[in-house]
Amino acid sequence: MKNLQHYDFSKRFDDVPLVGSAFSGEHPGMIPLAFGFPYPKSFPIDALVESATGALKSEGTQALQYSGGPGQQRILEWIRQRSQLRAIQVNTDQIMITSGSNQGIDLVARTLTDPGDSVWVEAPVYFGALRAFYLAENQLSAFPVDGDGLRVDLVESALIEAAAGKRPMPKFIYVLPNYHNPAGIRLSVERRRKLAQLAYAYNVYIVEDDAYVELNFTGEFWPSIYSFGPERVIYLSTFSKIVAPGIRMAWVICQNPDVLSKMKIIKTEGLTSVLMQEIVSDYLEKNDFENHLEPLITGYRMRRDVMVEAIHEFFGDEVSFEKPEGGFFLWLTFPTKTDTTRLLHESVKVGVSFVDGKAFYLHGKPTNDLRLAFSFCDEITIREGIQKLAAVYKKQKYFIR
């Protein structure tokens, strides 16, 4: 075989990190507190088997064609009605099904921006969104969060500067309002309203990524950012956390038909799995969704409580965190000089993984934060994982030299 010459790939891949659940194959038996996966026993397998069989028997001829069957419209209607809990009033022609929320993020970025355009994000921010924005060749600026979510006051100050020509005006601002990945916090209602007002005032879009909204441990629904500014907010949510991620179904809500039509052009594969839409629509039609959701919320709340109790027991006052009121994640902050990258290397050796905090910031600089997931492991495993992590930390005290 001839020696192959070096091949130059697209420059879009420069400095784009591949972050994810990277420990399982190399380390069998790992306690994967890195995994932002649903609890495996939460999947409604028997009901989905029944729905798959029913969908194929009743709509198979259409569902296996490119254009699909009637389940697509039933899915859109379910989303329309469910969205009212977030004070979202929408028509089904303002909803588009995507192959997971990440595809929605990617489509929004490539529809609203050109390479070099400015996009503003939170700090920390979901690393999947960062990857999409890097690949869209956006110029990113980050704004901190606190216990009430994104510091909208700092965003407003920056928008004033942009309007004065002192910095680029963003094309959109990306926000996770409910049970933030990774920080676990919620954006206050006051800040939601203010953010929508700013979007109108400065003619920017807000991209509202609401992947975890249904996993609400308090039972209190807060109005979406979209509800305060539907003409300037694009809303994203997903079935991944409430049915199963493997079905690869999420949705975009957008009032502007020009935005949706352009997103459909960029979505070159056409319709999202029409067979799976048929199956999921059958499942939602035949099963009480609230009864399906209740054990999910109960289970995740219980595992959250076990993780919080274990952190208090094994770390004491060495660390700090906001107790999440929903979702999958807990954001753990160590003393300022702690190097969580070094801590990760050592914790993997004793069989515990987490996601290093630097994955959630621009430029991936070392941090003293890390993300823990309480969603995937059972209670006994969570407690064991926190105990091992604390032992590693206390034994070595990982500080930046």
Short mmCIF file of C-alpha atoms in Angstrom, two decimals:
data_model
loop_
_atom_site.label_atom_id
_atom_site.label_comp_id
_atom_site.label_asym_id
_atom_site.label_seq_id
_atom_site.Cartn_x
_atom_site.Cartn_y
_atom_site.Cartn_z
CA MET A 1 0.00 0.00 0.00
CA LYS A 2 1.29 3.48 -0.85
CA ASN A 3 2.03 5.88 1.96
CA LEU A 4 -0.87 8.29 2.32
CA GLN A 5 -0.12 11.99 2.32
CA HIS A 6 -1.45 14.32 4.97
CA TYR A 7 -5.04 15.39 4.27
CA ASP A 8 -6.37 18.76 5.46
CA PHE A 9 -9.85 18.52 6.92
CA SER A 10 -12.22 21.47 7.27
CA LYS A 11 -10.87 24.18 9.53
CA ARG A 12 -14.22 24.07 11.34
CA PHE A 13 -12.77 21.27 13.46
CA ASP A 14 -9.90 23.34 14.85
CA ASP A 15 -10.06 23.45 18.65
CA VAL A 16 -13.55 21.90 18.82
CA PRO A 17 -13.41 19.48 21.75
CA LEU A 18 -15.20 16.14 21.75
CA VAL A 19 -16.77 15.99 25.19
CA GLY A 20 -19.08 13.26 26.33
CA SER A 21 -19.37 10.00 28.14
CA ALA A 22 -15.87 8.88 27.34
CA PHE A 23 -15.06 6.58 30.22
CA SER A 24 -17.22 3.47 29.90
CA GLY A 25 -15.32 1.60 27.20
CA GLU A 26 -11.88 2.13 28.70
CA HIS A 27 -12.92 1.54 32.30
CA PRO A 28 -15.47 -1.25 32.81
CA GLY A 29 -17.11 -1.02 36.21
CA MET A 30 -16.83 2.77 36.28
CA ILE A 31 -19.38 4.67 38.39
CA PRO A 32 -20.42 7.07 35.62
CA LEU A 33 -21.44 10.26 37.39
CA ALA A 34 -20.45 11.88 34.08
CA PHE A 35 -23.38 10.29 32.24
CA GLY A 36 -26.18 12.80 31.58
CA PHE A 37 -28.37 9.86 30.58
CA PRO A 38 -31.89 8.98 31.74
CA TYR A 39 -32.24 6.20 34.29
CA PRO A 40 -32.31 3.00 32.18
CA LYS A 41 -35.26 1.45 34.01
CA SER A 42 -37.37 4.53 33.26
CA PHE A 43 -37.88 3.59 29.62
CA PRO A 44 -41.46 2.41 28.85
CA ILE A 45 -40.26 -0.58 26.86
CA ASP A 46 -43.40 -2.74 26.93
CA ALA A 47 -45.63 0.17 25.95
CA LEU A 48 -43.26 1.22 23.15
CA VAL A 49 -43.17 -2.35 21.83
CA GLU A 50 -46.97 -2.31 21.72
CA SER A 51 -47.00 1.09 20.02
CA ALA A 52 -44.38 0.06 17.48
CA THR A 53 -46.41 -3.01 16.57
CA GLY A 54 -49.63 -1.03 16.45
CA ALA A 55 -48.12 1.75 14.36
CA LEU A 56 -46.70 -0.67 11.80
CA LYS A 57 -49.95 -2.62 11.56
CA SER A 58 -52.19 0.43 11.25
CA GLU A 59 -50.00 2.96 9.43
CA GLY A 60 -47.09 0.91 8.17
CA THR A 61 -47.50 1.62 4.48
CA GLN A 62 -47.43 5.38 5.04
CA ALA A 63 -45.08 5.35 8.03
CA LEU A 64 -42.37 3.63 6.01
CA GLN A 65 -42.52 6.13 3.17
CA TYR A 66 -40.48 9.36 3.00
CA SER A 67 -43.52 11.50 3.77
CA GLY A 68 -44.77 9.42 6.70
CA GLY A 69 -48.23 8.97 8.13
CA PRO A 70 -50.74 10.80 10.34
CA GLY A 71 -48.64 10.41 13.49
CA GLN A 72 -46.69 13.51 12.54
CA GLN A 73 -49.72 15.74 12.97
CA ARG A 74 -50.66 14.03 16.24
CA ILE A 75 -47.15 14.71 17.60
CA LEU A 76 -47.43 18.39 16.67
CA GLU A 77 -50.83 18.64 18.34
CA TRP A 78 -49.51 17.01 21.52
CA ILE A 79 -46.64 19.49 21.63
CA ARG A 80 -49.01 22.41 21.00
CA GLN A 81 -51.23 21.44 23.89
CA ARG A 82 -48.39 20.56 26.28
CA SER A 83 -46.67 23.88 25.57
CA GLN A 84 -49.56 25.73 27.17
CA LEU A 85 -48.18 24.69 30.56
CA ARG A 86 -45.26 27.03 29.78
CA ALA A 87 -47.67 29.81 28.66
CA ILE A 88 -46.76 29.12 25.03
CA GLN A 89 -49.59 29.71 22.60
CA VAL A 90 -48.63 28.23 19.25
CA ASN A 91 -50.07 26.75 16.08
CA THR A 92 -48.86 23.39 14.82
CA ASP A 93 -47.40 25.01 11.69
CA GLN A 94 -45.02 26.91 14.00
CA ILE A 95 -43.48 23.65 15.28
CA MET A 96 -40.75 21.60 13.60
CA ILE A 97 -39.60 18.14 14.69
CA THR A 98 -35.83 17.63 14.83
CA SER A 99 -33.48 14.72 15.44
CA GLY A 100 -32.75 15.67 19.04
CA SER A 101 -32.28 19.10 20.59
CA ASN A 102 -28.69 19.29 19.39
CA GLN A 103 -29.92 19.31 15.80
CA GLY A 104 -32.26 22.15 16.71
CA ILE A 105 -29.37 24.13 18.19
CA ASP A 106 -27.26 23.49 15.10
CA LEU A 107 -30.06 24.48 12.72
CA VAL A 108 -30.74 27.70 14.63
CA ALA A 109 -27.07 28.66 14.60
CA ARG A 110 -26.65 28.01 10.88
CA THR A 111 -29.94 29.76 10.04
CA LEU A 112 -29.44 32.92 12.07
CA THR A 113 -25.69 33.43 11.68
CA ASP A 114 -22.87 33.59 9.20
CA PRO A 115 -19.26 32.72 10.10
CA GLY A 116 -17.85 35.44 12.30
CA ASP A 117 -21.21 36.57 13.70
CA SER A 118 -21.48 37.10 17.43
CA VAL A 119 -23.40 34.73 19.72
CA TRP A 120 -23.74 35.19 23.47
CA VAL A 121 -23.95 32.28 25.90
CA GLU A 122 -24.02 31.63 29.60
CA ALA A 123 -20.98 30.70 31.68
CA PRO A 124 -21.07 27.81 32.27
CA VAL A 125 -22.94 26.60 29.20
CA TYR A 126 -23.97 23.22 27.76
CA PHE A 127 -20.95 21.87 25.85
CA GLY A 128 -23.09 20.49 23.02
CA ALA A 129 -24.25 24.02 22.24
CA LEU A 130 -20.67 25.28 22.39
CA ARG A 131 -19.67 22.67 19.83
CA ALA A 132 -22.51 23.70 17.49
CA PHE A 133 -21.53 27.36 17.72
CA TYR A 134 -17.84 26.64 17.17
CA LEU A 135 -18.69 24.59 14.09
CA ALA A 136 -20.90 27.43 12.83
CA GLU A 137 -17.77 29.58 13.21
CA ASN A 138 -19.47 32.02 15.56
CA GLN A 139 -17.63 34.48 17.76
CA LEU A 140 -18.69 33.72 21.33
CA SER A 141 -19.01 35.87 24.44
CA ALA A 142 -20.06 34.41 27.80
CA PHE A 143 -21.93 35.94 30.73
CA PRO A 144 -21.99 34.45 34.24
CA VAL A 145 -24.90 32.81 36.01
CA ASP A 146 -25.85 32.92 39.68
CA GLY A 147 -28.56 31.23 41.73
CA ASP A 148 -31.25 32.97 39.66
CA GLY A 149 -29.73 32.09 36.30
CA LEU A 150 -28.13 34.25 33.65
CA ARG A 151 -26.96 37.68 34.86
CA VAL A 152 -29.31 39.61 32.61
CA ASP A 153 -28.09 42.90 34.06
CA LEU A 154 -24.65 42.21 32.60
CA VAL A 155 -26.22 41.22 29.29
CA GLU A 156 -28.11 44.52 29.22
CA SER A 157 -24.92 46.50 29.87
CA ALA A 158 -23.19 44.64 27.04
CA LEU A 159 -26.10 45.31 24.67
CA ILE A 160 -25.86 49.01 25.46
CA GLU A 161 -22.16 48.85 24.56
CA ALA A 162 -22.97 46.97 21.34
CA ALA A 163 -25.57 49.55 20.35
CA ALA A 164 -22.90 52.22 20.85
CA GLY A 165 -20.53 50.36 18.53
CA LYS A 166 -18.15 49.30 21.28
CA ARG A 167 -18.60 45.57 20.69
CA PRO A 168 -20.40 43.34 18.14
CA MET A 169 -24.15 43.00 18.52
CA PRO A 170 -25.12 39.32 18.96
CA LYS A 171 -27.38 37.60 16.47
CA PHE A 172 -28.82 35.58 19.34
CA ILE A 173 -28.40 34.77 23.03
CA TYR A 174 -28.50 31.11 24.05
CA VAL A 175 -30.12 30.32 27.42
CA LEU A 176 -31.12 27.20 29.39
CA PRO A 177 -33.88 28.51 31.68
CA ASN A 178 -34.90 25.37 33.60
CA TYR A 179 -32.58 23.01 35.51
CA HIS A 180 -29.57 24.26 33.65
CA ASN A 181 -26.99 21.91 32.15
CA PRO A 182 -24.58 21.97 33.96
CA ALA A 183 -25.49 24.40 36.76
CA GLY A 184 -28.89 22.91 37.72
CA ILE A 185 -30.43 26.37 38.33
CA ARG A 186 -33.58 28.11 37.07
CA LEU A 187 -33.77 31.52 35.45
CA SER A 188 -36.02 33.76 37.56
CA VAL A 189 -39.32 34.93 36.08
CA GLU A 190 -38.17 38.54 36.36
CA ARG A 191 -35.05 37.80 34.32
CA ARG A 192 -37.06 35.88 31.73
CA ARG A 193 -39.30 38.87 31.21
CA LYS A 194 -36.37 41.29 31.06
CA LEU A 195 -34.47 39.11 28.58
CA ALA A 196 -37.46 39.09 26.22
CA GLN A 197 -37.74 42.87 26.52
CA LEU A 198 -34.07 43.24 25.60
CA ALA A 199 -34.56 40.99 22.57
CA TYR A 200 -37.18 43.37 21.20
CA ALA A 201 -35.26 46.49 22.13
CA TYR A 202 -32.02 45.39 20.42
CA ASN A 203 -33.49 43.20 17.66
CA VAL A 204 -31.75 39.98 18.70
CA TYR A 205 -33.15 36.49 19.10
CA ILE A 206 -33.23 34.47 22.31
CA VAL A 207 -32.69 30.72 21.83
CA GLU A 208 -34.45 29.05 24.76
CA ASP A 209 -33.22 25.47 25.27
CA ASP A 210 -35.77 23.86 27.59
CA ALA A 211 -34.69 20.21 27.51
CA TYR A 212 -35.32 19.48 31.21
CA VAL A 213 -38.50 21.46 31.86
CA GLU A 214 -40.73 18.43 32.48
CA LEU A 215 -38.44 17.04 35.21
CA ASN A 216 -39.78 19.49 37.75
CA PHE A 217 -39.42 18.41 41.40
CA THR A 218 -41.55 21.26 42.83
CA GLY A 219 -44.62 20.97 40.61
CA GLU A 220 -44.46 24.71 39.92
CA PHE A 221 -44.33 25.64 36.22
CA TRP A 222 -42.78 28.99 35.37
CA PRO A 223 -43.68 30.84 32.16
CA SER A 224 -41.21 30.39 29.33
CA ILE A 225 -39.09 33.22 27.96
CA TYR A 226 -41.03 32.60 24.74
CA SER A 227 -44.27 33.60 26.47
CA PHE A 228 -42.86 37.10 27.06
CA GLY A 229 -41.53 37.58 23.52
CA PRO A 230 -42.75 35.09 20.93
CA GLU A 231 -41.58 37.16 17.94
CA ARG A 232 -37.98 37.15 19.15
CA VAL A 233 -37.64 33.81 21.00
CA ILE A 234 -36.97 30.41 19.44
CA TYR A 235 -37.96 27.61 21.84
CA LEU A 236 -36.41 24.13 21.90
CA SER A 237 -37.42 21.04 23.85
CA THR A 238 -37.13 17.27 23.54
CA PHE A 239 -38.56 13.80 24.14
CA SER A 240 -35.10 12.54 25.12
CA LYS A 241 -35.52 13.15 28.84
CA ILE A 242 -39.19 12.15 29.10
CA VAL A 243 -39.48 9.12 26.78
CA ALA A 244 -36.00 7.99 25.68
CA PRO A 245 -33.02 9.65 23.99
CA GLY A 246 -32.66 6.84 21.47
CA ILE A 247 -35.84 7.88 19.67
CA ARG A 248 -33.96 11.07 18.60
CA MET A 249 -36.97 13.37 18.62
CA ALA A 250 -37.13 16.97 19.73
CA TRP A 251 -38.82 20.13 18.51
CA VAL A 252 -38.39 23.78 17.66
CA ILE A 253 -41.11 26.37 18.17
CA CYS A 254 -40.76 29.58 16.19
CA GLN A 255 -43.41 32.15 15.29
CA ASN A 256 -41.48 33.52 12.32
CA PRO A 257 -42.29 31.39 9.24
CA ASP A 258 -39.18 32.65 7.42
CA VAL A 259 -36.93 31.24 10.14
CA LEU A 260 -38.66 27.86 10.10
CA SER A 261 -38.62 27.63 6.30
CA LYS A 262 -34.88 28.37 6.22
CA MET A 263 -34.23 25.81 8.96
CA LYS A 264 -36.05 23.22 6.85
CA ILE A 265 -33.79 24.02 3.90
CA ILE A 266 -30.69 23.49 6.04
CA LYS A 267 -32.17 20.27 7.48
CA THR A 268 -31.11 18.42 4.37
CA GLU A 269 -32.18 14.92 5.44
CA GLY A 270 -35.84 15.94 5.24
CA LEU A 271 -38.39 14.81 7.80
CA THR A 272 -37.22 13.41 11.12
CA SER A 273 -37.85 9.64 11.37
CA VAL A 274 -41.48 9.45 10.36
CA LEU A 275 -41.76 5.86 11.61
CA MET A 276 -40.59 6.90 15.07
CA GLN A 277 -43.04 9.79 15.04
CA GLU A 278 -45.79 7.28 14.34
CA ILE A 279 -44.66 5.09 17.25
CA VAL A 280 -44.34 7.94 19.74
CA SER A 281 -47.67 9.46 18.73
CA ASP A 282 -49.31 6.07 19.28
CA TYR A 283 -47.62 5.82 22.69
CA LEU A 284 -48.74 9.31 23.77
CA GLU A 285 -52.27 8.65 22.55
CA LYS A 286 -52.65 5.34 24.41
CA ASN A 287 -50.92 6.23 27.69
CA ASP A 288 -51.59 8.85 30.36
CA PHE A 289 -48.55 11.10 30.15
CA GLU A 290 -48.88 12.39 33.71
CA ASN A 291 -48.87 8.81 35.00
CA HIS A 292 -45.77 8.18 32.88
CA LEU A 293 -44.06 11.33 34.18
CA GLU A 294 -44.77 10.89 37.90
CA PRO A 295 -42.37 7.97 38.57
CA LEU A 296 -39.66 9.70 36.53
CA ILE A 297 -39.86 12.79 38.70
CA THR A 298 -40.10 10.77 41.90
CA GLY A 299 -37.06 8.69 40.95
CA TYR A 300 -34.88 11.61 39.91
CA ARG A 301 -35.83 13.60 43.00
CA MET A 302 -34.90 10.65 45.20
CA ARG A 303 -31.52 10.20 43.51
CA ARG A 304 -30.91 13.95 43.75
CA ASP A 305 -31.55 13.76 47.49
CA VAL A 306 -29.15 10.84 47.91
CA MET A 307 -26.43 12.75 46.07
CA VAL A 308 -26.99 15.92 48.12
CA GLU A 309 -26.91 13.97 51.40
CA ALA A 310 -23.75 12.12 50.36
CA ILE A 311 -21.99 15.37 49.43
CA HIS A 312 -22.85 16.85 52.81
CA GLU A 313 -21.68 13.70 54.58
CA PHE A 314 -18.41 13.09 52.74
CA PHE A 315 -17.33 16.60 51.72
CA GLY A 316 -18.76 18.64 54.56
CA ASP A 317 -18.17 22.35 53.98
CA GLU A 318 -15.29 21.77 51.54
CA VAL A 319 -17.60 22.36 48.56
CA SER A 320 -20.64 24.44 47.61
CA PHE A 321 -23.57 23.97 45.22
CA GLU A 322 -27.10 25.06 44.40
CA LYS A 323 -29.57 22.27 45.13
CA PRO A 324 -31.29 21.57 41.79
CA GLU A 325 -35.08 21.55 41.77
CA GLY A 326 -35.27 19.40 38.66
CA GLY A 327 -33.31 17.99 35.75
CA PHE A 328 -30.29 15.68 35.84
CA PHE A 329 -27.34 17.65 37.18
CA LEU A 330 -25.58 19.10 40.20
CA TRP A 331 -22.77 21.67 39.77
CA LEU A 332 -20.13 21.25 42.44
CA THR A 333 -17.71 24.09 43.28
CA PHE A 334 -14.45 23.44 45.13
CA PRO A 335 -12.06 25.89 46.82
CA THR A 336 -10.67 28.41 44.34
CA LYS A 337 -7.30 26.77 43.69
CA THR A 338 -8.64 23.26 43.14
CA ASP A 339 -7.78 21.80 39.73
CA THR A 340 -10.72 19.60 38.76
CA THR A 341 -8.85 18.33 35.69
CA ARG A 342 -6.26 16.71 37.94
CA LEU A 343 -9.01 15.52 40.24
CA LEU A 344 -10.75 13.85 37.28
CA HIS A 345 -7.60 11.95 36.29
CA GLU A 346 -7.26 10.53 39.80
CA SER A 347 -10.95 9.81 40.36
CA VAL A 348 -11.11 7.75 37.16
CA LYS A 349 -8.34 5.57 38.61
CA VAL A 350 -10.59 4.65 41.55
CA GLY A 351 -13.60 4.09 39.29
CA VAL A 352 -15.60 7.36 39.34
CA SER A 353 -16.18 9.71 36.41
CA PHE A 354 -17.58 13.23 36.22
CA VAL A 355 -17.40 16.01 33.64
CA ASP A 356 -14.68 18.54 34.30
CA GLY A 357 -15.96 22.09 34.61
CA LYS A 358 -13.66 23.43 31.91
CA ALA A 359 -15.79 21.65 29.28
CA PHE A 360 -18.56 24.17 29.96
CA TYR A 361 -16.55 27.35 29.47
CA LEU A 362 -15.11 29.11 26.45
CA HIS A 363 -11.52 28.13 25.69
CA GLY A 364 -11.60 25.20 28.16
CA LYS A 365 -9.43 26.76 30.84
CA PRO A 366 -8.93 24.90 34.17
CA THR A 367 -11.69 25.47 36.71
CA ASN A 368 -12.60 24.52 40.25
CA ASP A 369 -16.04 23.22 39.18
CA LEU A 370 -17.39 19.90 37.99
CA ARG A 371 -20.69 18.44 36.86
CA LEU A 372 -22.26 15.42 38.53
CA ALA A 373 -25.24 13.57 37.06
CA PHE A 374 -27.70 11.95 39.47
CA SER A 375 -29.91 10.67 36.64
CA PHE A 376 -28.20 7.50 35.44
CA CYS A 377 -27.01 5.59 38.54
CA ASP A 378 -29.08 4.06 41.32
CA GLU A 379 -28.97 5.41 44.87
CA ILE A 380 -26.42 2.93 46.22
CA THR A 381 -24.06 3.62 43.33
CA ILE A 382 -24.44 7.39 43.67
CA ARG A 383 -23.53 7.26 47.35
CA GLU A 384 -20.53 5.02 46.65
CA GLY A 385 -19.37 7.32 43.86
CA ILE A 386 -19.51 10.46 46.02
CA GLN A 387 -17.69 8.67 48.85
CA LYS A 388 -14.88 7.60 46.51
CA LEU A 389 -14.64 11.05 44.94
CA ALA A 390 -14.40 12.71 48.35
CA ALA A 391 -11.70 10.26 49.44
CA VAL A 392 -9.60 11.06 46.38
CA TYR A 393 -10.02 14.78 46.90
CA LYS A 394 -9.19 14.72 50.60
CA LYS A 395 -6.21 12.45 50.10
CA GLN A 396 -4.51 14.61 47.49
CA LYS A 397 -6.08 18.10 47.77
CA TYR A 398 -5.76 18.93 44.10
CA PHE A 399 -4.50 22.46 43.83
CA ILE A 400 -3.08 24.32 40.85
CA ARG A 401 0.66 24.84 41.41
#
